[in-house]
Amino acid sequence: MREITVAVPGGSYPILIGGGLLREVGVRLAAAGCRGSLALVADAGVATLYAPAVAASLKEAGFTSTLIEIPAGEQSKSLECLGGLYARFAAAGLDRRAAVVALGGGVVGDLAGFAAATYLRGIDFVQVPTTLLAQVDASVGGKTAIDIPAGKNLVGAFHQPRLVLVDLQTLETLPEPDFRSGLAEVIKYGVIADPVLFALLEARRQEILARSEGLLAEIVSRSCEIKAEVVGADEREAGLREILNYGHTLGHAVEAVAGYGRYLHGEAVAIGMAAAASLGVRLGLLPAETAARIEALIASFGLPERLREPLDPDALLAAMHRDKKARAGSLRFVLARTLGAVIVTEVPDELARAAAVAVQPRPPTE
Ligand code: NAD
């Protein structure tokens, strides 16, 4: 088992990474200081697969837990579902010593985390991420949120977990598109912070796609270390944390304009990373050969570098402006200078639009 510490102002918490850790959830929660009753939140699919093992481990360690199932999918990050969780927390008699355990992907982590941040003005929260995306990204850093009709993640809170417990064996059942979507975030960490991780992804692609536990341990740990370092230095996204948005300026716009669910998050980020690479070359920041390596790595993991169907470049530009990360009218892009080093820079609209044009599908060849 590997352990990474996330140090944030006002405390720190461990990320535990290993195979078979679900069987140890109970003792690990007790060791992390959880004492009260627990709400175990999972979506229907994950609950069927893993809630019995988790509930058994919690019971064995002396915890009383209530399983709360929500429907799978982004539509559960809603006010309605949040209200349902509060009602179930109250019915289960959760008090200030209680904790919410999120078992599942980023949807469950974001929703259950926001419920924990706000119920009784904040109770303890534990993340047990079961998608690669949640293990390398969503479960670390304390951002929680729900969606409202006006936009995704518009209502949320920073609420750091007490513990993040990553059982790599849960990835064995993850559908292939979700697995590849998570790999996009791993590629992101390679580009923004770690050329060694990038080279590992290039060299060991087959074993990674075969989900070798040893390699998963390596890439998940390294990704969590990088995220922990960044959020430790900038918990509330005042500066450094912005580099985690590499590929996300255009990626978020693609998700919004195509309609949520049309592209998995990692697929949209992959398109955004390819666009950022070509923008970097255009601005003379990134050597063309490095951009080609980034694009080749994205493609080699079966991730898209371009849109599957055309999307209006002006609509993409408008969506980039609407994103809550745009500041005072200027679009900000994270751009690589080399593998492992990025800058955050304002980009004029005409270049951002050109990036949206560059990711349009290739015309069919005759
Ligand atoms: P998800 O939570 O919807 O999970 C994807 C699907 O995989 C679901 O159908 C789920 O039932 C299934 N699943 C999960 N684990 C499984 C397993 N081990 N085996 C089989 N099936 C499994 O999606 P996601 O990609 O994990 O998360 C996306 C969400 O994360 C978005 O809402 C996004 O906004 C959020 N997010 C949050 C942060 C953050 O910092 N808080 C960062 C990135 C993304």
Short mmCIF file of C-alpha atoms and ligand atoms in Angstrom, two decimals:
data_model
loop_
_atom_site.label_atom_id
_atom_site.label_comp_id
_atom_site.label_asym_id
_atom_site.label_seq_id
_atom_site.Cartn_x
_atom_site.Cartn_y
_atom_site.Cartn_z
CA MET A 1 0.00 0.00 0.00
CA ARG A 2 1.17 3.51 -0.77
CA GLU A 3 0.33 6.56 1.31
CA ILE A 4 0.37 10.16 0.15
CA THR A 5 -0.31 13.06 2.49
CA VAL A 6 -2.31 16.05 1.33
CA ALA A 7 -1.35 19.05 3.44
CA VAL A 8 -3.88 21.87 3.29
CA PRO A 9 -4.25 24.89 5.57
CA GLY A 10 -5.83 23.71 8.81
CA GLY A 11 -4.88 20.04 8.53
CA SER A 12 -3.79 17.16 6.39
CA TYR A 13 -5.25 13.87 5.25
CA PRO A 14 -3.92 10.66 3.78
CA ILE A 15 -4.61 9.08 0.40
CA LEU A 16 -4.16 5.32 0.73
CA ILE A 17 -3.60 3.44 -2.53
CA GLY A 18 -3.50 -0.33 -2.94
CA GLY A 19 -5.25 -3.48 -4.13
CA GLY A 20 -8.05 -4.91 -1.97
CA LEU A 21 -8.38 -1.89 0.34
CA LEU A 22 -12.19 -2.02 0.28
CA ARG A 23 -11.95 -4.89 2.73
CA GLU A 24 -10.13 -2.55 5.13
CA VAL A 25 -12.45 0.47 4.91
CA GLY A 26 -13.72 -0.03 8.48
CA VAL A 27 -10.35 -0.18 10.19
CA ARG A 28 -8.97 2.62 8.04
CA LEU A 29 -11.87 4.91 8.95
CA ALA A 30 -11.39 4.12 12.63
CA ALA A 31 -7.66 4.85 12.30
CA ALA A 32 -8.49 8.17 10.61
CA GLY A 33 -10.52 9.18 13.64
CA CYS A 34 -14.08 8.49 12.47
CA ARG A 35 -16.20 7.57 15.49
CA GLY A 36 -19.88 8.20 14.74
CA SER A 37 -22.48 6.65 12.47
CA LEU A 38 -21.95 6.63 8.72
CA ALA A 39 -23.93 7.32 5.56
CA LEU A 40 -22.54 5.23 2.71
CA VAL A 41 -23.50 6.91 -0.58
CA ALA A 42 -23.13 5.02 -3.86
CA ASP A 43 -24.76 5.00 -7.26
CA ALA A 44 -26.86 1.98 -8.14
CA GLY A 45 -24.20 0.31 -10.31
CA VAL A 46 -21.37 0.70 -7.81
CA ALA A 47 -23.63 -0.23 -4.89
CA THR A 48 -24.39 -3.59 -6.50
CA LEU A 49 -20.73 -4.29 -7.12
CA TYR A 50 -19.08 -3.02 -3.97
CA ALA A 51 -21.45 -1.85 -1.22
CA PRO A 52 -21.78 -5.33 0.38
CA ALA A 53 -17.99 -5.61 0.88
CA VAL A 54 -17.75 -2.06 2.23
CA ALA A 55 -20.75 -2.46 4.54
CA ALA A 56 -19.30 -5.73 5.89
CA SER A 57 -15.95 -4.09 6.58
CA LEU A 58 -17.65 -1.16 8.36
CA LYS A 59 -19.76 -3.49 10.47
CA GLU A 60 -16.75 -5.58 11.43
CA ALA A 61 -15.02 -2.43 12.67
CA GLY A 62 -18.05 -1.57 14.82
CA PHE A 63 -19.63 1.16 12.67
CA THR A 64 -23.35 1.63 12.11
CA SER A 65 -23.87 2.57 8.47
CA THR A 66 -26.85 3.38 6.25
CA LEU A 67 -26.51 2.68 2.54
CA ILE A 68 -27.99 5.45 0.37
CA GLU A 69 -28.27 4.64 -3.33
CA ILE A 70 -28.60 7.28 -6.00
CA PRO A 71 -29.14 6.79 -9.75
CA ALA A 72 -25.91 6.58 -11.78
CA GLY A 73 -24.99 9.55 -13.96
CA GLU A 74 -24.36 13.28 -13.97
CA GLN A 75 -28.08 14.05 -13.55
CA SER A 76 -27.73 12.97 -9.91
CA LYS A 77 -25.58 16.05 -9.16
CA SER A 78 -28.87 17.93 -8.73
CA LEU A 79 -30.63 19.94 -6.04
CA GLU A 80 -33.31 17.28 -6.00
CA CYS A 81 -30.90 14.45 -5.29
CA LEU A 82 -29.09 16.60 -2.73
CA GLY A 83 -32.40 17.20 -0.95
CA GLY A 84 -32.98 13.46 -0.95
CA LEU A 85 -29.61 12.90 0.74
CA TYR A 86 -30.35 15.46 3.48
CA ALA A 87 -33.68 13.73 4.17
CA ARG A 88 -31.96 10.35 4.41
CA PHE A 89 -29.22 11.76 6.67
CA ALA A 90 -31.90 13.14 9.01
CA ALA A 91 -33.89 9.90 8.96
CA ALA A 92 -30.72 7.97 9.81
CA GLY A 93 -30.12 10.33 12.75
CA LEU A 94 -26.69 11.54 11.58
CA ASP A 95 -25.24 13.91 14.14
CA ARG A 96 -22.13 16.09 14.22
CA ARG A 97 -19.87 13.10 14.83
CA ALA A 98 -21.20 11.29 11.77
CA ALA A 99 -19.39 10.93 8.46
CA VAL A 100 -20.43 10.56 4.85
CA VAL A 101 -18.58 7.92 2.84
CA ALA A 102 -18.69 8.45 -0.93
CA LEU A 103 -18.23 5.15 -2.75
CA GLY A 104 -18.03 5.62 -6.51
CA GLY A 105 -16.97 7.98 -9.26
CA GLY A 106 -16.74 11.74 -9.39
CA VAL A 107 -20.50 12.16 -9.46
CA VAL A 108 -20.99 10.48 -6.09
CA GLY A 109 -17.90 12.19 -4.65
CA ASP A 110 -19.04 15.65 -5.73
CA LEU A 111 -22.65 15.20 -4.59
CA ALA A 112 -22.01 13.37 -1.31
CA GLY A 113 -19.10 15.71 -0.57
CA PHE A 114 -21.30 18.77 -1.00
CA ALA A 115 -23.98 17.18 1.18
CA ALA A 116 -21.33 16.52 3.87
CA ALA A 117 -20.01 20.08 3.54
CA THR A 118 -23.41 21.56 4.25
CA TYR A 119 -25.34 19.12 6.47
CA LEU A 120 -25.22 20.38 10.08
CA ARG A 121 -22.82 23.05 8.71
CA GLY A 122 -20.33 20.36 7.77
CA ILE A 123 -19.68 16.80 8.87
CA ASP A 124 -16.79 14.45 8.13
CA PHE A 125 -16.38 13.08 4.68
CA VAL A 126 -14.43 10.09 3.31
CA GLN A 127 -13.77 9.39 -0.36
CA VAL A 128 -13.61 5.84 -1.70
CA PRO A 129 -13.20 6.54 -5.44
CA THR A 130 -13.87 3.69 -7.86
CA THR A 131 -13.29 5.29 -11.28
CA LEU A 132 -9.81 6.14 -12.54
CA LEU A 133 -10.92 9.75 -13.00
CA ALA A 134 -12.04 9.98 -9.39
CA GLN A 135 -8.92 8.18 -8.10
CA VAL A 136 -6.46 10.50 -9.86
CA ASP A 137 -8.42 13.71 -9.76
CA ALA A 138 -11.95 14.21 -8.40
CA SER A 139 -11.44 12.63 -4.96
CA VAL A 140 -8.38 14.73 -4.14
CA GLY A 141 -8.43 18.43 -3.42
CA GLY A 142 -11.70 19.07 -1.62
CA LYS A 143 -13.82 20.51 -4.42
CA THR A 144 -17.45 19.41 -4.15
CA ALA A 145 -20.38 20.58 -6.24
CA ILE A 146 -23.74 20.01 -7.83
CA ASP A 147 -25.08 21.24 -11.16
CA ILE A 148 -27.96 23.66 -11.66
CA PRO A 149 -29.79 24.36 -14.92
CA ALA A 150 -27.58 27.42 -15.50
CA GLY A 151 -24.43 25.31 -15.52
CA LYS A 152 -22.29 22.47 -14.27
CA ASN A 153 -20.65 22.65 -10.83
CA LEU A 154 -22.11 26.12 -10.20
CA VAL A 155 -23.07 25.39 -6.58
CA GLY A 156 -20.38 23.90 -4.40
CA ALA A 157 -17.99 24.13 -1.50
CA PHE A 158 -14.43 23.33 -0.58
CA HIS A 159 -14.65 20.46 1.90
CA GLN A 160 -11.56 18.35 2.39
CA PRO A 161 -12.06 14.65 3.08
CA ARG A 162 -10.72 13.04 6.24
CA LEU A 163 -9.36 10.16 4.19
CA VAL A 164 -9.18 9.04 0.56
CA LEU A 165 -9.05 5.29 0.13
CA VAL A 166 -8.20 4.01 -3.36
CA ASP A 167 -8.74 0.31 -4.04
CA LEU A 168 -7.08 -0.33 -7.40
CA GLN A 169 -8.94 -3.63 -7.79
CA THR A 170 -12.20 -1.73 -8.31
CA LEU A 171 -10.80 -0.61 -11.67
CA GLU A 172 -11.13 -4.19 -12.93
CA THR A 173 -14.87 -3.69 -13.44
CA LEU A 174 -14.70 -0.14 -14.83
CA PRO A 175 -16.08 0.10 -18.41
CA GLU A 176 -13.34 0.70 -21.00
CA PRO A 177 -14.49 4.23 -22.06
CA ASP A 178 -14.45 5.37 -18.41
CA PHE A 179 -11.02 3.84 -17.91
CA ARG A 180 -9.63 5.69 -20.95
CA SER A 181 -11.34 8.89 -19.84
CA GLY A 182 -9.42 8.70 -16.55
CA LEU A 183 -6.19 8.17 -18.47
CA ALA A 184 -6.66 11.59 -20.08
CA GLU A 185 -6.18 13.17 -16.64
CA VAL A 186 -3.06 11.05 -16.09
CA ILE A 187 -1.65 12.30 -19.41
CA LYS A 188 -2.45 15.82 -18.17
CA TYR A 189 -0.29 15.31 -15.06
CA GLY A 190 2.55 14.07 -17.28
CA VAL A 191 2.37 17.19 -19.44
CA ILE A 192 2.00 19.74 -16.65
CA ALA A 193 4.40 18.31 -14.10
CA ASP A 194 6.17 15.06 -14.82
CA PRO A 195 8.09 14.05 -17.97
CA VAL A 196 8.97 10.71 -16.31
CA LEU A 197 5.28 9.88 -15.92
CA PHE A 198 4.72 10.96 -19.53
CA ALA A 199 7.51 8.64 -20.73
CA LEU A 200 6.11 5.80 -18.61
CA LEU A 201 2.74 6.21 -20.32
CA GLU A 202 4.44 6.11 -23.71
CA ALA A 203 6.56 3.06 -22.92
CA ARG A 204 4.08 0.88 -21.00
CA ARG A 205 0.85 1.61 -22.87
CA GLN A 206 -0.12 -2.03 -23.39
CA GLU A 207 0.28 -3.00 -19.74
CA ILE A 208 -1.59 0.10 -18.62
CA LEU A 209 -4.46 -0.67 -20.97
CA ALA A 210 -4.40 -4.25 -19.63
CA ARG A 211 -4.80 -2.63 -16.19
CA SER A 212 -1.70 -4.15 -14.62
CA GLU A 213 -2.10 -3.46 -10.90
CA GLY A 214 1.57 -2.57 -10.44
CA LEU A 215 1.47 0.05 -13.16
CA LEU A 216 -1.87 1.39 -11.99
CA ALA A 217 -0.37 1.80 -8.52
CA GLU A 218 2.46 3.78 -10.10
CA ILE A 219 0.38 6.10 -12.27
CA VAL A 220 -2.38 6.67 -9.69
CA SER A 221 0.17 7.42 -6.95
CA ARG A 222 2.17 9.79 -9.10
CA SER A 223 -0.99 11.59 -10.25
CA CYS A 224 -2.20 11.96 -6.65
CA GLU A 225 1.23 13.22 -5.56
CA ILE A 226 1.11 15.93 -8.20
CA LYS A 227 -2.45 16.93 -7.35
CA ALA A 228 -1.63 16.88 -3.62
CA GLU A 229 1.38 19.15 -4.21
CA VAL A 230 -0.65 21.63 -6.24
CA VAL A 231 -3.68 21.81 -3.93
CA GLY A 232 -1.39 21.91 -0.90
CA ALA A 233 0.17 25.07 -2.33
CA ASP A 234 -3.15 26.58 -3.45
CA GLU A 235 -6.21 25.08 -1.79
CA ARG A 236 -8.73 27.59 -3.16
CA GLU A 237 -7.53 28.04 -6.72
CA ALA A 238 -6.00 31.47 -6.26
CA GLY A 239 -3.01 30.70 -8.48
CA LEU A 240 -1.02 27.51 -8.98
CA ARG A 241 -4.11 25.28 -8.96
CA GLU A 242 -5.04 26.77 -12.30
CA ILE A 243 -2.42 24.58 -13.99
CA LEU A 244 -4.69 21.59 -13.32
CA ASN A 245 -6.98 23.11 -15.94
CA TYR A 246 -4.63 22.12 -18.76
CA GLY A 247 -6.89 20.97 -21.60
CA HIS A 248 -9.97 22.10 -19.69
CA THR A 249 -10.57 25.58 -21.19
CA LEU A 250 -11.67 24.10 -24.50
CA GLY A 251 -12.59 20.74 -22.91
CA HIS A 252 -15.34 22.26 -20.74
CA ALA A 253 -16.66 24.19 -23.75
CA VAL A 254 -16.81 20.96 -25.80
CA GLU A 255 -18.80 19.24 -23.04
CA ALA A 256 -21.22 22.16 -22.75
CA VAL A 257 -21.78 22.81 -26.47
CA ALA A 258 -22.03 19.13 -27.45
CA GLY A 259 -24.45 18.55 -24.54
CA TYR A 260 -23.33 16.92 -21.30
CA GLY A 261 -22.87 13.20 -21.69
CA ARG A 262 -22.00 13.37 -25.40
CA TYR A 263 -18.30 13.29 -24.51
CA LEU A 264 -16.91 11.76 -21.35
CA HIS A 265 -15.02 14.35 -19.31
CA GLY A 266 -11.64 12.81 -20.18
CA GLU A 267 -12.49 12.69 -23.88
CA ALA A 268 -13.29 16.39 -23.90
CA VAL A 269 -10.09 17.10 -21.94
CA ALA A 270 -8.10 15.04 -24.48
CA ILE A 271 -9.44 17.25 -27.29
CA GLY A 272 -8.61 20.32 -25.20
CA MET A 273 -5.06 19.09 -24.55
CA ALA A 274 -4.46 18.48 -28.25
CA ALA A 275 -5.78 21.99 -28.99
CA ALA A 276 -3.58 23.50 -26.27
CA ALA A 277 -0.56 21.73 -27.77
CA SER A 278 -1.17 23.15 -31.24
CA LEU A 279 -1.89 26.59 -29.77
CA GLY A 280 1.44 26.38 -27.93
CA VAL A 281 3.25 25.66 -31.19
CA ARG A 282 1.45 28.52 -32.90
CA LEU A 283 2.53 30.93 -30.17
CA GLY A 284 6.12 29.73 -30.42
CA LEU A 285 6.01 28.35 -26.86
CA LEU A 286 6.17 24.62 -27.55
CA PRO A 287 8.40 22.75 -30.01
CA ALA A 288 6.36 21.03 -32.73
CA GLU A 289 7.94 17.66 -31.90
CA THR A 290 6.73 17.88 -28.30
CA ALA A 291 3.21 18.74 -29.45
CA ALA A 292 3.36 15.73 -31.78
CA ARG A 293 4.34 13.50 -28.82
CA ILE A 294 1.40 14.78 -26.78
CA GLU A 295 -1.01 14.18 -29.64
CA ALA A 296 0.42 10.72 -30.33
CA LEU A 297 0.07 9.72 -26.67
CA ILE A 298 -3.56 10.87 -26.57
CA ALA A 299 -4.34 8.88 -29.73
CA SER A 300 -2.44 5.80 -28.54
CA PHE A 301 -4.81 5.50 -25.57
CA GLY A 302 -7.81 5.61 -27.90
CA LEU A 303 -8.72 9.12 -26.83
CA PRO A 304 -9.94 11.71 -29.34
CA GLU A 305 -7.76 14.63 -30.44
CA ARG A 306 -10.60 16.03 -32.47
CA LEU A 307 -14.37 16.31 -32.26
CA ARG A 308 -16.42 13.38 -33.51
CA GLU A 309 -18.95 15.74 -35.11
CA PRO A 310 -18.51 19.41 -36.01
CA LEU A 311 -19.36 22.00 -33.34
CA ASP A 312 -19.75 25.68 -34.16
CA PRO A 313 -16.41 27.40 -33.31
CA ASP A 314 -18.28 30.56 -32.28
CA ALA A 315 -20.45 28.57 -29.87
CA LEU A 316 -17.28 26.99 -28.44
CA LEU A 317 -15.69 30.44 -28.06
CA ALA A 318 -18.82 31.75 -26.31
CA ALA A 319 -18.86 28.73 -23.99
CA MET A 320 -15.18 29.31 -23.10
CA HIS A 321 -16.12 32.85 -22.09
CA ARG A 322 -19.06 31.63 -19.99
CA ASP A 323 -16.87 29.17 -18.07
CA LYS A 324 -16.49 30.31 -14.49
CA LYS A 325 -12.72 30.09 -14.87
CA ALA A 326 -12.60 32.94 -17.42
CA ARG A 327 -11.51 36.16 -15.71
CA ALA A 328 -12.76 39.62 -16.58
CA GLY A 329 -13.40 38.87 -20.19
CA SER A 330 -10.04 37.33 -21.13
CA LEU A 331 -9.69 33.68 -21.89
CA ARG A 332 -6.93 31.96 -19.99
CA PHE A 333 -5.19 28.89 -21.33
CA VAL A 334 -2.71 26.61 -19.64
CA LEU A 335 0.00 26.01 -22.24
CA ALA A 336 2.97 23.68 -22.10
CA ARG A 337 6.48 24.99 -22.80
CA THR A 338 8.00 21.57 -22.57
CA LEU A 339 6.93 18.30 -20.95
CA GLY A 340 6.56 19.03 -17.25
CA ALA A 341 6.37 22.81 -17.41
CA VAL A 342 3.38 24.97 -18.21
CA ILE A 343 2.41 28.61 -18.12
CA VAL A 344 -1.01 30.19 -17.72
CA THR A 345 -1.62 32.92 -20.21
CA GLU A 346 -4.34 35.11 -21.64
CA VAL A 347 -5.17 34.21 -25.22
CA PRO A 348 -6.87 36.60 -27.64
CA ASP A 349 -10.26 35.50 -28.94
CA GLU A 350 -9.08 35.01 -32.50
CA LEU A 351 -6.49 32.45 -31.41
CA ALA A 352 -8.92 30.68 -29.09
CA ARG A 353 -11.39 30.49 -31.97
CA ALA A 354 -8.64 29.13 -34.21
CA ALA A 355 -8.07 26.39 -31.62
CA ALA A 356 -11.79 25.57 -31.79
CA VAL A 357 -11.51 25.37 -35.58
CA ALA A 358 -8.41 23.15 -35.37
CA VAL A 359 -10.27 20.44 -33.42
CA GLN A 360 -13.09 20.07 -35.96
CA PRO A 361 -13.32 16.57 -37.50
CA ARG A 362 -10.99 15.91 -40.42
CA PRO A 363 -12.85 16.02 -43.72
CA PRO A 364 -13.49 12.48 -45.00
CA THR A 365 -10.79 11.34 -47.44
CA GLU A 366 -11.92 10.17 -50.85
P1 NAD B 1 -19.26 8.80 -12.68
O1 NAD B 1 -19.15 9.06 -11.25
O2 NAD B 1 -20.55 9.12 -13.35
O3 NAD B 1 -18.92 7.27 -12.96
C1 NAD B 1 -18.99 6.78 -14.30
C2 NAD B 1 -19.77 5.46 -14.38
O4 NAD B 1 -18.94 4.43 -13.90
C3 NAD B 1 -21.03 5.42 -13.54
O5 NAD B 1 -22.04 4.81 -14.33
C4 NAD B 1 -20.68 4.49 -12.38
O6 NAD B 1 -21.79 3.74 -11.92
C5 NAD B 1 -19.66 3.59 -13.01
N1 NAD B 1 -18.65 3.04 -12.10
C6 NAD B 1 -17.95 3.71 -11.16
N2 NAD B 1 -17.02 2.92 -10.63
C7 NAD B 1 -17.13 1.73 -11.23
C8 NAD B 1 -16.42 0.50 -11.12
N3 NAD B 1 -15.35 0.38 -10.34
N4 NAD B 1 -16.84 -0.55 -11.89
C9 NAD B 1 -17.88 -0.41 -12.73
N5 NAD B 1 -18.56 0.73 -12.91
C10 NAD B 1 -18.19 1.79 -12.17
O7 NAD B 1 -18.15 9.57 -13.52
P2 NAD B 1 -16.64 10.01 -13.23
O8 NAD B 1 -16.02 10.10 -14.56
O9 NAD B 1 -15.98 9.21 -12.18
O10 NAD B 1 -16.81 11.48 -12.62
C11 NAD B 1 -17.31 12.55 -13.37
C12 NAD B 1 -17.72 13.65 -12.43
O11 NAD B 1 -16.58 14.05 -11.67
C13 NAD B 1 -18.24 14.90 -13.10
O12 NAD B 1 -19.44 15.28 -12.49
C14 NAD B 1 -17.17 15.95 -12.83
O13 NAD B 1 -17.71 17.25 -12.71
C15 NAD B 1 -16.59 15.47 -11.55
N6 NAD B 1 -15.22 15.91 -11.29
C16 NAD B 1 -14.95 16.50 -10.10
C17 NAD B 1 -13.66 16.93 -9.82
C18 NAD B 1 -13.37 17.56 -8.49
O14 NAD B 1 -12.26 18.05 -8.29
N7 NAD B 1 -14.29 17.56 -7.57
C19 NAD B 1 -12.63 16.76 -10.75
C20 NAD B 1 -12.93 16.13 -11.96
C21 NAD B 1 -14.23 15.71 -12.23
#
